[in-house]
mmCIF file of C-alpha atoms in Angstrom:
data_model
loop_
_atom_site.group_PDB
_atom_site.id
_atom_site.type_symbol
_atom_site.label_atom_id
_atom_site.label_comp_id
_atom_site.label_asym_id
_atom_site.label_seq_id
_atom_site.Cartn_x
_atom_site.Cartn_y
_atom_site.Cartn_z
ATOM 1 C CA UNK R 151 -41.208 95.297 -66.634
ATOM 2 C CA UNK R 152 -42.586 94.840 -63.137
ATOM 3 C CA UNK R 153 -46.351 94.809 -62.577
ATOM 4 C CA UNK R 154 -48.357 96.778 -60.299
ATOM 5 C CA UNK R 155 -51.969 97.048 -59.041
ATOM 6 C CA UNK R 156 -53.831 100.469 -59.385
ATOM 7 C CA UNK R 157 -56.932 102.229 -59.063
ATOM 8 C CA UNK R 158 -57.202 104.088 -61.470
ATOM 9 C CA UNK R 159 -60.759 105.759 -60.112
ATOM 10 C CA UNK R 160 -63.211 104.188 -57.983
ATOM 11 C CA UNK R 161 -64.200 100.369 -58.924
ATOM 12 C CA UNK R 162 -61.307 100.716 -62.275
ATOM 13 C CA UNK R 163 -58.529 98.794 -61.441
ATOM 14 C CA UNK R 164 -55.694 98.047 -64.001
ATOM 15 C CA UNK R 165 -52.393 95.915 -63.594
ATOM 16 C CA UNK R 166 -49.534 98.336 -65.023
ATOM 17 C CA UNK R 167 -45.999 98.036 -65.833
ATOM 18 C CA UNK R 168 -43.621 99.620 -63.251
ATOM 19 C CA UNK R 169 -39.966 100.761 -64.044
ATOM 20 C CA UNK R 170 -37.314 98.724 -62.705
ATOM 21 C CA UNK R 171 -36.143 100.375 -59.694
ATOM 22 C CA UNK R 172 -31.712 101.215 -58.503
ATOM 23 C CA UNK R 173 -30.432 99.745 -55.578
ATOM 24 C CA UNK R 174 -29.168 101.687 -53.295
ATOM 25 C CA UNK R 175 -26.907 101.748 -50.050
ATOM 26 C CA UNK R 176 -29.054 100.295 -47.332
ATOM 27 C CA UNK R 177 -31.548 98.584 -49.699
ATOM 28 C CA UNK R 178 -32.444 95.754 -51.092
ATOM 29 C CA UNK R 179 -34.401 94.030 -53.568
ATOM 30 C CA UNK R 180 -37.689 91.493 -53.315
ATOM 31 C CA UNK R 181 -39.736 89.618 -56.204
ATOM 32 C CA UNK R 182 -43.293 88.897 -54.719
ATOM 33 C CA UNK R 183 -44.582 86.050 -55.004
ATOM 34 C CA UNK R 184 -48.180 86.340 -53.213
ATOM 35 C CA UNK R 185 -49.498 89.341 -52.223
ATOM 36 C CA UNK R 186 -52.872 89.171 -50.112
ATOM 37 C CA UNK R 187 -56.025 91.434 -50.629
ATOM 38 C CA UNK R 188 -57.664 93.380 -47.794
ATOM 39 C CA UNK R 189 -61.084 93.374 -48.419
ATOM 40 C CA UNK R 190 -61.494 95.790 -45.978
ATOM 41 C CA UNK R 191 -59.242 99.039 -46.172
ATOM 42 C CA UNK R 192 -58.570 98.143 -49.894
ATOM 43 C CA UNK R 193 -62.055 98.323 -50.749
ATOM 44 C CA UNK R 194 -62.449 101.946 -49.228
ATOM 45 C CA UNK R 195 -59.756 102.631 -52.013
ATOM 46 C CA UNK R 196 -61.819 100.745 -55.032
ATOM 47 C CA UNK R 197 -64.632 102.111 -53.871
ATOM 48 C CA UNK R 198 -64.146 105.740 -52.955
ATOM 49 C CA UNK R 199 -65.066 105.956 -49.807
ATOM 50 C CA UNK R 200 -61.625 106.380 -48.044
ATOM 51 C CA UNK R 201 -61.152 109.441 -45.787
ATOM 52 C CA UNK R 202 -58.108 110.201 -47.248
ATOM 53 C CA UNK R 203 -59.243 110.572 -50.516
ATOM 54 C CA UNK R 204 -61.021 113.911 -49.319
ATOM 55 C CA UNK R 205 -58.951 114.914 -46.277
ATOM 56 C CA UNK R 206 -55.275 114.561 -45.168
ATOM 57 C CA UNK R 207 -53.979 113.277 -42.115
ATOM 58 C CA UNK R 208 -51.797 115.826 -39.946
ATOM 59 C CA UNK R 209 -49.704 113.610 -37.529
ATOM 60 C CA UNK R 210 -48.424 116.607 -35.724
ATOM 61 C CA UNK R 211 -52.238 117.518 -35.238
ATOM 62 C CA UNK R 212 -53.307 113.946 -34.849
ATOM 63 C CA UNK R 213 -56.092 115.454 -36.827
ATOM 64 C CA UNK R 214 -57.983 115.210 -40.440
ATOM 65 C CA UNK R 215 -57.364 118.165 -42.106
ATOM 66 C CA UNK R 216 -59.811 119.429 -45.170
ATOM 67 C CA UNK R 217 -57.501 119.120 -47.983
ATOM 68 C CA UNK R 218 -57.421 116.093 -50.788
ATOM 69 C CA UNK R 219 -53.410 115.571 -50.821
ATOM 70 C CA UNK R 220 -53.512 112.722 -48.419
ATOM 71 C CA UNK R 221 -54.425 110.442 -51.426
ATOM 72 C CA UNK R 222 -55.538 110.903 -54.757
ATOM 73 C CA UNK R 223 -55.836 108.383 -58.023
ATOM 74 C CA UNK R 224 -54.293 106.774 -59.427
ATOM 75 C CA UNK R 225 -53.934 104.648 -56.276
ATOM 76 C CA UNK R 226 -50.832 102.646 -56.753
ATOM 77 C CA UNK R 227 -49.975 99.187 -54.909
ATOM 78 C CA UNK R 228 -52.023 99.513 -52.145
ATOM 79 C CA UNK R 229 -51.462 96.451 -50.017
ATOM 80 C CA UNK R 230 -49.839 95.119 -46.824
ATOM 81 C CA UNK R 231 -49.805 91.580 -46.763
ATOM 82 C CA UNK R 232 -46.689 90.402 -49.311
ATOM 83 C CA UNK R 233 -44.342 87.876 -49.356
ATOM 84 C CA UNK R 234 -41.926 87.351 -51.634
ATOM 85 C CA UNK R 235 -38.059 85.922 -52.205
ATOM 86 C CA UNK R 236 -34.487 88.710 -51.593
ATOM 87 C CA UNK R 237 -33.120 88.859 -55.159
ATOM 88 C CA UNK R 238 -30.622 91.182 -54.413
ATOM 89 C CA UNK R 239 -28.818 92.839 -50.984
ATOM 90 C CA UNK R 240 -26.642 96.038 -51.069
ATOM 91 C CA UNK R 241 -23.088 95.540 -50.422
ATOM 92 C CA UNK R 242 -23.042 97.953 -47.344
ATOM 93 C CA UNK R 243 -25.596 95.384 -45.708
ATOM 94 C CA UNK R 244 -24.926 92.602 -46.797
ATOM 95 C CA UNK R 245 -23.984 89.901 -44.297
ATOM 96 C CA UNK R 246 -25.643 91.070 -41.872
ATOM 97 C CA UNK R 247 -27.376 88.655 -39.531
ATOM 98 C CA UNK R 248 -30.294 90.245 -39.018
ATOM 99 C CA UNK R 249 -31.033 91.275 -42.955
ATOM 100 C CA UNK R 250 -32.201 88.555 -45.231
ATOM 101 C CA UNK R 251 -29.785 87.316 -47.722
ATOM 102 C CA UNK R 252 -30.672 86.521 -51.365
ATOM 103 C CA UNK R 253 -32.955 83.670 -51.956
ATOM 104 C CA UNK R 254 -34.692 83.787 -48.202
ATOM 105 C CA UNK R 255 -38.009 84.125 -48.433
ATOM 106 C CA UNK R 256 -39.446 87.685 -46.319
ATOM 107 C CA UNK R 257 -42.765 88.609 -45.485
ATOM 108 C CA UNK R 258 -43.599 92.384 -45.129
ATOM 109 C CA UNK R 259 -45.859 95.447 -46.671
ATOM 110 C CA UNK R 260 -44.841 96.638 -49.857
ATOM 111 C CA UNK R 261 -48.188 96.849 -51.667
ATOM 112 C CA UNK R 262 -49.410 94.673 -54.491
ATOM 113 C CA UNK R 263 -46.344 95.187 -56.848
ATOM 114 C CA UNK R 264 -44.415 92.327 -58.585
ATOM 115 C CA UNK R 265 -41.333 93.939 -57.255
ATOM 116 C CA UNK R 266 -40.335 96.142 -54.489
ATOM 117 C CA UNK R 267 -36.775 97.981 -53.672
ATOM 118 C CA UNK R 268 -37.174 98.561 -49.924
ATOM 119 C CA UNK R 269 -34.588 100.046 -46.826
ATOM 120 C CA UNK R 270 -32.974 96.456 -45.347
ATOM 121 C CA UNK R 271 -34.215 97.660 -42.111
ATOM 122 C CA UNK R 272 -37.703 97.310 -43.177
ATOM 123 C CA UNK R 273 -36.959 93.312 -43.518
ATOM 124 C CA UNK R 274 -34.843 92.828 -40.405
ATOM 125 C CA UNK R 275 -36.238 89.884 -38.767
ATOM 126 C CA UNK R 276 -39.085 89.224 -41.306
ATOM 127 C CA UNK R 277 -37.750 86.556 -42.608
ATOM 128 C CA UNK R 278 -40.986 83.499 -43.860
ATOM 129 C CA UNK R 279 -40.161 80.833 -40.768
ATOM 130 C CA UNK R 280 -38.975 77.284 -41.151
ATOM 131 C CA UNK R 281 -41.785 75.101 -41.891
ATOM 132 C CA UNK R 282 -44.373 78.163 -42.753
ATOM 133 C CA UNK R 283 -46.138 77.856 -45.940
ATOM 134 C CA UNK R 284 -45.503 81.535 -47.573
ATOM 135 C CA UNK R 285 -49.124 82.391 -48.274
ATOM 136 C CA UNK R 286 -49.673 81.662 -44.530
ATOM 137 C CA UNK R 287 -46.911 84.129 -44.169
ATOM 138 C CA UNK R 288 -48.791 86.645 -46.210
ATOM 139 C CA UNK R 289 -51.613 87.076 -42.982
ATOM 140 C CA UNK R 290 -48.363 88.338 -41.003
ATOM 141 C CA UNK R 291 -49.736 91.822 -40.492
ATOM 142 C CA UNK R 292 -53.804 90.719 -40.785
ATOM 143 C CA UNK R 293 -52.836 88.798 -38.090
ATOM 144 C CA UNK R 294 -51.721 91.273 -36.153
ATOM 145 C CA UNK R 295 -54.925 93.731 -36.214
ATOM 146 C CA UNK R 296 -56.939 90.522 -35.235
ATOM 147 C CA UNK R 297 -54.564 90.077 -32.370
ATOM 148 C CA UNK R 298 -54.377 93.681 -31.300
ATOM 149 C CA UNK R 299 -57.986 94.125 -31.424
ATOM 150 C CA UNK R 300 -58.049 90.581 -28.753
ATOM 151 C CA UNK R 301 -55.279 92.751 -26.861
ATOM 152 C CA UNK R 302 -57.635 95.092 -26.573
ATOM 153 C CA UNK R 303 -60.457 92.953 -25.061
ATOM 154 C CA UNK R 304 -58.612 92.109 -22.362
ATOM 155 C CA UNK R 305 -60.173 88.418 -22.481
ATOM 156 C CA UNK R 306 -60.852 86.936 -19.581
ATOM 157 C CA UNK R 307 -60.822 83.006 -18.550
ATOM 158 C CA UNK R 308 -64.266 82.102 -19.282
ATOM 159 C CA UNK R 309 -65.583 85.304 -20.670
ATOM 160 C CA UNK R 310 -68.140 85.261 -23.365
ATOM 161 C CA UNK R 311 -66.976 87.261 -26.630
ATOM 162 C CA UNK R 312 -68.966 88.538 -29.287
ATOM 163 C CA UNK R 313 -67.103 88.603 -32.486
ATOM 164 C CA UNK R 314 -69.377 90.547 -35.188
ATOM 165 C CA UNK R 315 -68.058 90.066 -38.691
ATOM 166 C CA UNK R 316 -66.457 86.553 -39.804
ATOM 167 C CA UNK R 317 -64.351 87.403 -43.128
ATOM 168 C CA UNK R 318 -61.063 86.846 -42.378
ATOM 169 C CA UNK R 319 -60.069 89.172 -39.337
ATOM 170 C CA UNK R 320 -63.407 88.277 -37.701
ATOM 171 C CA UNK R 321 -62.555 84.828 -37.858
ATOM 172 C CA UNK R 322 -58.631 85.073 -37.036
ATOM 173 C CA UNK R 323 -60.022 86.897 -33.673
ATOM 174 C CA UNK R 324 -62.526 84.188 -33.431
ATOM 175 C CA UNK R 325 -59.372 81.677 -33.088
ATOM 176 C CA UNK R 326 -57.722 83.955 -30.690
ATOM 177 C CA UNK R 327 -60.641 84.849 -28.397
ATOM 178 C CA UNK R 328 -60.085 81.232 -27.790
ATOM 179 C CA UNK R 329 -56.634 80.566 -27.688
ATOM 180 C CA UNK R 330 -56.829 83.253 -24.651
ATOM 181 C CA UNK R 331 -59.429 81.547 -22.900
ATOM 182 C CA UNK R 332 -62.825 83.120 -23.747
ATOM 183 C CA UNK R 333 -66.016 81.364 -25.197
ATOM 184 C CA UNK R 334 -66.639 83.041 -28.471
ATOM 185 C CA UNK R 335 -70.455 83.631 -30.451
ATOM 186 C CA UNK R 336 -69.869 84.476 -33.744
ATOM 187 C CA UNK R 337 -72.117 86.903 -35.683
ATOM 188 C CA UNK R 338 -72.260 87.482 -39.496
ATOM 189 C CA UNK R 339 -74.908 86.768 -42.079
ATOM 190 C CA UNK R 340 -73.357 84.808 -44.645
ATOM 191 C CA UNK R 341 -74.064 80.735 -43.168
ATOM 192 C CA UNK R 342 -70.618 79.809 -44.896
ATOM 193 C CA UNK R 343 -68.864 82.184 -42.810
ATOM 194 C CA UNK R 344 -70.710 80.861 -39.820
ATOM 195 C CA UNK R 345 -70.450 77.202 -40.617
ATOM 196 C CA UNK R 346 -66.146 78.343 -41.176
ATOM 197 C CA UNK R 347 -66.508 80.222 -37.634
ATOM 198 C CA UNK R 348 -67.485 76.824 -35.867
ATOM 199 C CA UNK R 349 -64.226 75.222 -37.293
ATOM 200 C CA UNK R 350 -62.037 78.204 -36.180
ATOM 201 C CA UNK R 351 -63.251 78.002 -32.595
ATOM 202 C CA UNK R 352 -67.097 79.408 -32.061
ATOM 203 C CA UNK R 353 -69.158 77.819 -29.186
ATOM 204 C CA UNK R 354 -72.021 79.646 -30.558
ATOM 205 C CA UNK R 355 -73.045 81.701 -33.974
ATOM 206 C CA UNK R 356 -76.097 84.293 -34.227
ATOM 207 C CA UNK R 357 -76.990 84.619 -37.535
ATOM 208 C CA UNK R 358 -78.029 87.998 -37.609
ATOM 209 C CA UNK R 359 -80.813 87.348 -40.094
ATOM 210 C CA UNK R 360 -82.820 85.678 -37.570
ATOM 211 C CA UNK R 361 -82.998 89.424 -35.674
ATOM 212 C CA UNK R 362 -81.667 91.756 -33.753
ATOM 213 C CA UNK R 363 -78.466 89.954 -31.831
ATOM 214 C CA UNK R 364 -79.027 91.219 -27.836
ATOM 215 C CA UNK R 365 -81.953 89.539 -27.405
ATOM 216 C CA UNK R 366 -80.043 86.278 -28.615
ATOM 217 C CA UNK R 367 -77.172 87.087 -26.935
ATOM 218 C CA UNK R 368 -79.164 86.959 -23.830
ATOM 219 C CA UNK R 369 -80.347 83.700 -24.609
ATOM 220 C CA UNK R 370 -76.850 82.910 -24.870
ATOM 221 C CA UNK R 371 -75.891 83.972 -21.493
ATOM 222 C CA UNK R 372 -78.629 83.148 -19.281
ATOM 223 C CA UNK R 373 -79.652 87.116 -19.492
ATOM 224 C CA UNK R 374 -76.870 89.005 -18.876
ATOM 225 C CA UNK R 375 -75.280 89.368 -21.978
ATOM 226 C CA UNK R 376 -71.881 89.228 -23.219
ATOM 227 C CA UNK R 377 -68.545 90.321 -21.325
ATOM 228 C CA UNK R 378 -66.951 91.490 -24.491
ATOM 229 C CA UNK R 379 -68.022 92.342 -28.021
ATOM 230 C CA UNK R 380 -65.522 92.624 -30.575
ATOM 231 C CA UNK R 381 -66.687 94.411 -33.707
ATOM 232 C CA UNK R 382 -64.738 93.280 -36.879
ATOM 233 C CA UNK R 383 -66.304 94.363 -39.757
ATOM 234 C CA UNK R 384 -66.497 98.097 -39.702
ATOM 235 C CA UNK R 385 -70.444 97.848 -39.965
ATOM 236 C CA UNK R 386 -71.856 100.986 -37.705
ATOM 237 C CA UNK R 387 -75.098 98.748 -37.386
ATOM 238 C CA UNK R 388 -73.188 95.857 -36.319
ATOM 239 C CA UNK R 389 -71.270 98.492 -33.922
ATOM 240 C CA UNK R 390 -74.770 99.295 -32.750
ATOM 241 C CA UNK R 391 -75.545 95.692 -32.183
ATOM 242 C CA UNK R 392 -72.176 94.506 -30.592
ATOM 243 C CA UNK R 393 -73.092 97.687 -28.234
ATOM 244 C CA UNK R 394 -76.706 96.129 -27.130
ATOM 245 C CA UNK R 395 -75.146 92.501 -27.050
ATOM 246 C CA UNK R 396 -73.090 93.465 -24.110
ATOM 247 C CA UNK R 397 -73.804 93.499 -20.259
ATOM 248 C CA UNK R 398 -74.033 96.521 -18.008
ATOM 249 C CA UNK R 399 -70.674 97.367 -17.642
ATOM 250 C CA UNK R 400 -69.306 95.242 -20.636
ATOM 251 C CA UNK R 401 -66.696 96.009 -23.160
ATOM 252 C CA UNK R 402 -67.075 96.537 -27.260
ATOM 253 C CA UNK R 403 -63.978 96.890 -29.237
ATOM 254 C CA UNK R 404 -64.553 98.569 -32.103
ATOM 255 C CA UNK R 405 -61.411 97.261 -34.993
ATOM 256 C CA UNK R 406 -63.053 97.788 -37.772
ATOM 257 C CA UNK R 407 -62.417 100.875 -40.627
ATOM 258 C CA UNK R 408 -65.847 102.539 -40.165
ATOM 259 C CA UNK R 409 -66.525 105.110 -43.286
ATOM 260 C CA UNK R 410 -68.738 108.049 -43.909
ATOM 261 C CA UNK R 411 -71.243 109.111 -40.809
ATOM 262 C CA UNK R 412 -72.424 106.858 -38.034
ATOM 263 C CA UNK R 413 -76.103 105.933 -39.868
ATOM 264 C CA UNK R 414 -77.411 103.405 -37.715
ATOM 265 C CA UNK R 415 -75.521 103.631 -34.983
ATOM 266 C CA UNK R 416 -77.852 104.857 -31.371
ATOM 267 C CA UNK R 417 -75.671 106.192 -28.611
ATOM 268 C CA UNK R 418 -78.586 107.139 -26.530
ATOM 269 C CA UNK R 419 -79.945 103.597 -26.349
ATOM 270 C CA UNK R 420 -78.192 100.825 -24.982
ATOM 271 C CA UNK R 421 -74.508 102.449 -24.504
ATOM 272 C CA UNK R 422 -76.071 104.871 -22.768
ATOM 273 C CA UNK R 423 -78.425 103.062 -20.380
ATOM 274 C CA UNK R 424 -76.014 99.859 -19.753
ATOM 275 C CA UNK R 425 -72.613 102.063 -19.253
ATOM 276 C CA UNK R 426 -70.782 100.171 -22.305
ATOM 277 C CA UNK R 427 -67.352 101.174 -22.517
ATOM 278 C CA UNK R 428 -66.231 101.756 -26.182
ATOM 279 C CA UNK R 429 -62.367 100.814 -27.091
ATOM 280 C CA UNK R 430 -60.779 101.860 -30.290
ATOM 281 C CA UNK R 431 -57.984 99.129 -31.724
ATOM 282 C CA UNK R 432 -56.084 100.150 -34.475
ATOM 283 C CA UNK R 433 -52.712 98.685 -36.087
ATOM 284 C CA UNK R 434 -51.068 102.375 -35.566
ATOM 285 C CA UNK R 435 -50.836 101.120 -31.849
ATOM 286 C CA UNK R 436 -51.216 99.024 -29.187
ATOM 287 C CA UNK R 437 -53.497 99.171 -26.207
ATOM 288 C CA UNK R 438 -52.352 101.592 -23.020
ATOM 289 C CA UNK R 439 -52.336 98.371 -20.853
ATOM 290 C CA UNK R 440 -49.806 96.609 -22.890
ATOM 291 C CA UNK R 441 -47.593 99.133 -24.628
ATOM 292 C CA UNK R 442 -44.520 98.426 -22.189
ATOM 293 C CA UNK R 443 -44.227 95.250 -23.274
ATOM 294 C CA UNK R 444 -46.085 95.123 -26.744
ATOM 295 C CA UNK R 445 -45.526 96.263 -30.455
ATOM 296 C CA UNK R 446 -46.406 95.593 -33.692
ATOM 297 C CA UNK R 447 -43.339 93.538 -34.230
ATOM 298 C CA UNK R 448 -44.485 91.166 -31.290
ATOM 299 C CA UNK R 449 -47.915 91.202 -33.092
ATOM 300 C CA UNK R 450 -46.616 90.071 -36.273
ATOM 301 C CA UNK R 451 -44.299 87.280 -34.914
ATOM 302 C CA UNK R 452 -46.655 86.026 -32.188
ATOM 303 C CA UNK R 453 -49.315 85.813 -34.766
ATOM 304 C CA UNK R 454 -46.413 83.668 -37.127
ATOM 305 C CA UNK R 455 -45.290 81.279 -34.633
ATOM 306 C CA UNK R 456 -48.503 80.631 -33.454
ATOM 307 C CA UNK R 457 -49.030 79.575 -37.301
ATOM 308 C CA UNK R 458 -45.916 77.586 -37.183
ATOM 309 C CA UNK R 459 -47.157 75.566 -34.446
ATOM 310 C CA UNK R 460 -50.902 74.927 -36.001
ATOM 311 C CA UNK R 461 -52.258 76.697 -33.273
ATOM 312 C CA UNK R 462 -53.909 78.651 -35.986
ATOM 313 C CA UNK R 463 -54.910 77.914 -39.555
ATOM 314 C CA UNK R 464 -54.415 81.108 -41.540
ATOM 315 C CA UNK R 465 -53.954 79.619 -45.066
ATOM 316 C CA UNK R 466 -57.060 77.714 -44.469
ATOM 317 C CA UNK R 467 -59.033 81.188 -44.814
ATOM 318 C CA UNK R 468 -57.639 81.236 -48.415
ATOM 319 C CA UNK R 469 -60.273 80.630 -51.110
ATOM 320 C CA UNK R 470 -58.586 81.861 -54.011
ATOM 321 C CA UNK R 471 -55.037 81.990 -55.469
ATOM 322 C CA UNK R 472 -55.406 84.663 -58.925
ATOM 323 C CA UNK R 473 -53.429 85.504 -61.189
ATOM 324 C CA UNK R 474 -52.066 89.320 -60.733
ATOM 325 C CA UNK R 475 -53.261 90.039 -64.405
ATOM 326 C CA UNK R 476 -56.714 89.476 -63.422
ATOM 327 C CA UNK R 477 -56.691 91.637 -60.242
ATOM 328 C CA UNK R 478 -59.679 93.729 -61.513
ATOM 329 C CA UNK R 479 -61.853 90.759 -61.393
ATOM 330 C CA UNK R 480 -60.634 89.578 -57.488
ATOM 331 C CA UNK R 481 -61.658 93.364 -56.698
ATOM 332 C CA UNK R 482 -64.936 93.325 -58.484
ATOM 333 C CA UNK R 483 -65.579 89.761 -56.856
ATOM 334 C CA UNK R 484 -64.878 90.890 -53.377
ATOM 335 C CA UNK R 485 -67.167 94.609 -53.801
ATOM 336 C CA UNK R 486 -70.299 92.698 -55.701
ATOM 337 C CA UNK R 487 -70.150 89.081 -54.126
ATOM 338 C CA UNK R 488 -68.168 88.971 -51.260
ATOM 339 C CA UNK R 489 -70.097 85.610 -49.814
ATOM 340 C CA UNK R 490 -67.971 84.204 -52.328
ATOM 341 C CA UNK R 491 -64.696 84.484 -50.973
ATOM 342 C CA UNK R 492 -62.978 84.780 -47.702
ATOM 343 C CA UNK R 493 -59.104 85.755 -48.378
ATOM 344 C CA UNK R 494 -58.204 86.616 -51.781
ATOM 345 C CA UNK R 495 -54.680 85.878 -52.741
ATOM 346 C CA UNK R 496 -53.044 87.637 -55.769
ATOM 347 C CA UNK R 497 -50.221 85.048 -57.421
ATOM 348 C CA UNK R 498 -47.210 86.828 -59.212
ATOM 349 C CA UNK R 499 -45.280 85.479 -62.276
#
C-alpha cells in the first residue's frame, strides 16, 4: 500500500500505509517521487506550536477563531513541495492539452504521500520543464514565497537588502534580491549558511554572533542603514533586528511563520523612532502593487524558468536525499541540528 508521513503528536512521526485511492471523473493519478521538507511551517506541525492546532481559521471572518478543529493529530502528509510522474488520467480529461498525460513528470502540493489522486485542474500547466532536474522542480512553490516576499520589497537598482535567515528561503531571496538589482547582506548564525549565502549572491554577511546587526549594518552603509530588510526566518528577534538594521523611512518585510507571542520583539524602539514601515508577505497572496498582473501561478513558473535557465541554483540547496521510511529521523535532524542541513529531500520507492 501507499506510504504516508504523519505526526502522530508533537516530535512522533511515523511513515504509514495509505489505502489505494478510486479515480474519478476529473481526476487523476500521481506516484511521487521526491517530496521536499519545509523546515519551517512543517516544523510548527512536529513541534506543536502551530496556530491551528489550538484555533481555527474563519475565512469568512479572516479571523482565528478559539476552537481546535482547524487541525488536530494525527497530522497526515503535510507538505507542499512534490513531484512526481501521471500514472493514470480519467477518460473525461484525458487528451487534454493542458492536463498532463501518463508518464509526464508534474510538480505540485499534495503532501508527503507516496501517492496522490488529485482534480486534473490542480496539474494544469505544472508539468516538470524540459531540461529541469525534478528535485529542482520540487522548490516550485518554496520558490515562490522567496519570490513573493522580493515582490514585496519592491527592490530597487542599487538598494541595499538585508536578508535575515539563510536556510533555504533566506537564501533563494538572497539570489533574487540580486537578480532584481539590489546589493544583498546576509544575516544568520550558522558560518556554513553564510559561507553558502556568498555563493548565492551576498556582497556582504553579518554574522549575528559578532552582535547586534544595526550597528553593523551601518558600517555597511556608510551610516544610514539598509533600504530594505527582508526577514526570512520567522525569528521575532531577528524581526526586531531587521527593524533596527533599516534607515529612517526604510522597509522590513516580514515572510517568515512567526509562532506564539512577540518575545523579543521592541516596537517602541527603533520602528518607532526611525518610521519603519512593516510589510506582511504571505503565499495566500500577492502584494497590492502587483496583484493586476501577479499570482501564484506566475510565482511558481517564474521561479521554474528562472531554474531552467541557471539563473538560479535550487537543487544546489539540497543536502540530503532520504529515504521516506526514515522520515522520523530527517524531522528529528532538522528540529535538534538544523546547522546540519539546508533542504531536506524525502526519496519515494
Amino acid at each position: 500500500m501507499p506510504q504516508t508521513v504523519q505526526f502522530t503528536s508533537p516530535q512522533c512521526v511515523e511513515v504509514v500505509d495509505q489505502p489505494t485511492a478510486k479515480l474519478g471523473p476529473g481526476q487523476v493519478r500521481v506516484h511521487t517521487s521526491f517530496s521536499g521538507i519545509s523546515a519551517g511551517t512543517e516544523l510548527t506541525a512536529y513541534r506543536g506550536t502551530n496556530p491551528y492546532l489550538n484555533r481555527s481559521w474563519d475565512p469568512d471572518l479572516r479571523l482565528f477563531v478559539d476552537d481546535t478543529s482547524g487541525l488536530s493529530y494525527p497530522v497526515a502528509g503535510l507538505g507542499y513541495s512534490e513531484v512526481g510522474e501521471v500514472v493514470e488520467v480519467a477518460p473525461d480529461v484525458a487528451g487534454d492539452p493542458g492536463i498532463p498525460a501518463v508518464g509526464e513528470q508534474v510538480w505540485g502540493i499534495w503532501g508527503h504521500r507516496a501517492e496522490a489522486v488529485l482534480p486534473a485542474e490542480k496539474l494544469r500547466g505544472c508539468t516538470v520543464p524540459d531540461g529541469l532536474d525534478p528535485i529542482a522542480a520540487t522548490f516550485a512553490r518554496v520558490g515562490a514565497v522567496a519570490l513573493n516576499a522580493v515582490l514585496a520589497a519592491d527592490v530597487h537598482l542599487g538598494e541595499t537588502v538585508a536578508v535575515f535567515g539563510q536556510g533555504v528561503l533566506g537564501l533563494l531571496t538572497t539570489r533574487l534580491v540580486r537578480l532584481s538589482g539590489g546589493s544583498v547582506v546576509a544575516v544568520d548564525a550558522v558560518p556554513g549558511r553564510l559561507e553558502k549565502a556568498l555563493e548565492y549572491g551576498a556582497d556582504a554577511i553579518v554574522d549575528v554572533r559578532d552582535g547586534t546587526v544595526g550597528p553593523q549594518m551601518r558600517q555597511l552603509t556608510d551610516g544610514l542603514g539598509a533600504d530594505v530588510a527582508i526577514e526570512i526566518s520567522g525569528s521575532y528577534p531577528a524581526l526586531h533586528e531587521a527593524i533596527r538594521a533599516v534607515a529612517v523611512n526604510g522597509r522590513v518585510v516580514a515572510a517568515g511563520f512567526y509562532q506564539g507571542e512577540g518575545v523579543g520583539l521592541r516596537l517602541g524602539d527603533e520602528f518607532h523612532h526611525n518610521r519603519v514601515r512593516l510589510i506582511c508577505s504571505q503565499i495566500g497572496g500577492v502584494p497590492p502593487d502587483v496583484a493586476g498582473r501577479w499570482d501564484q501561478v506566475r510565482l511558481n513558473r517564474t521561479f521554474l524558468r528562472l531554474a531552467v535557465e541557471g539563473r538560479i541554483d535550487p537543487a544546489g540547496l539540497v543536502t540530503h536525499v532520504i529515504p521516506v521510511e526514515e522520515a522520523a529521523a530527517a524531522y528529528r535532524m532538522l528540529d535538534r541540528r538544523p546547522h546540519e542541513a539546508l533542504q531536506v529531500v524525502l526519496k519515494f520507492p
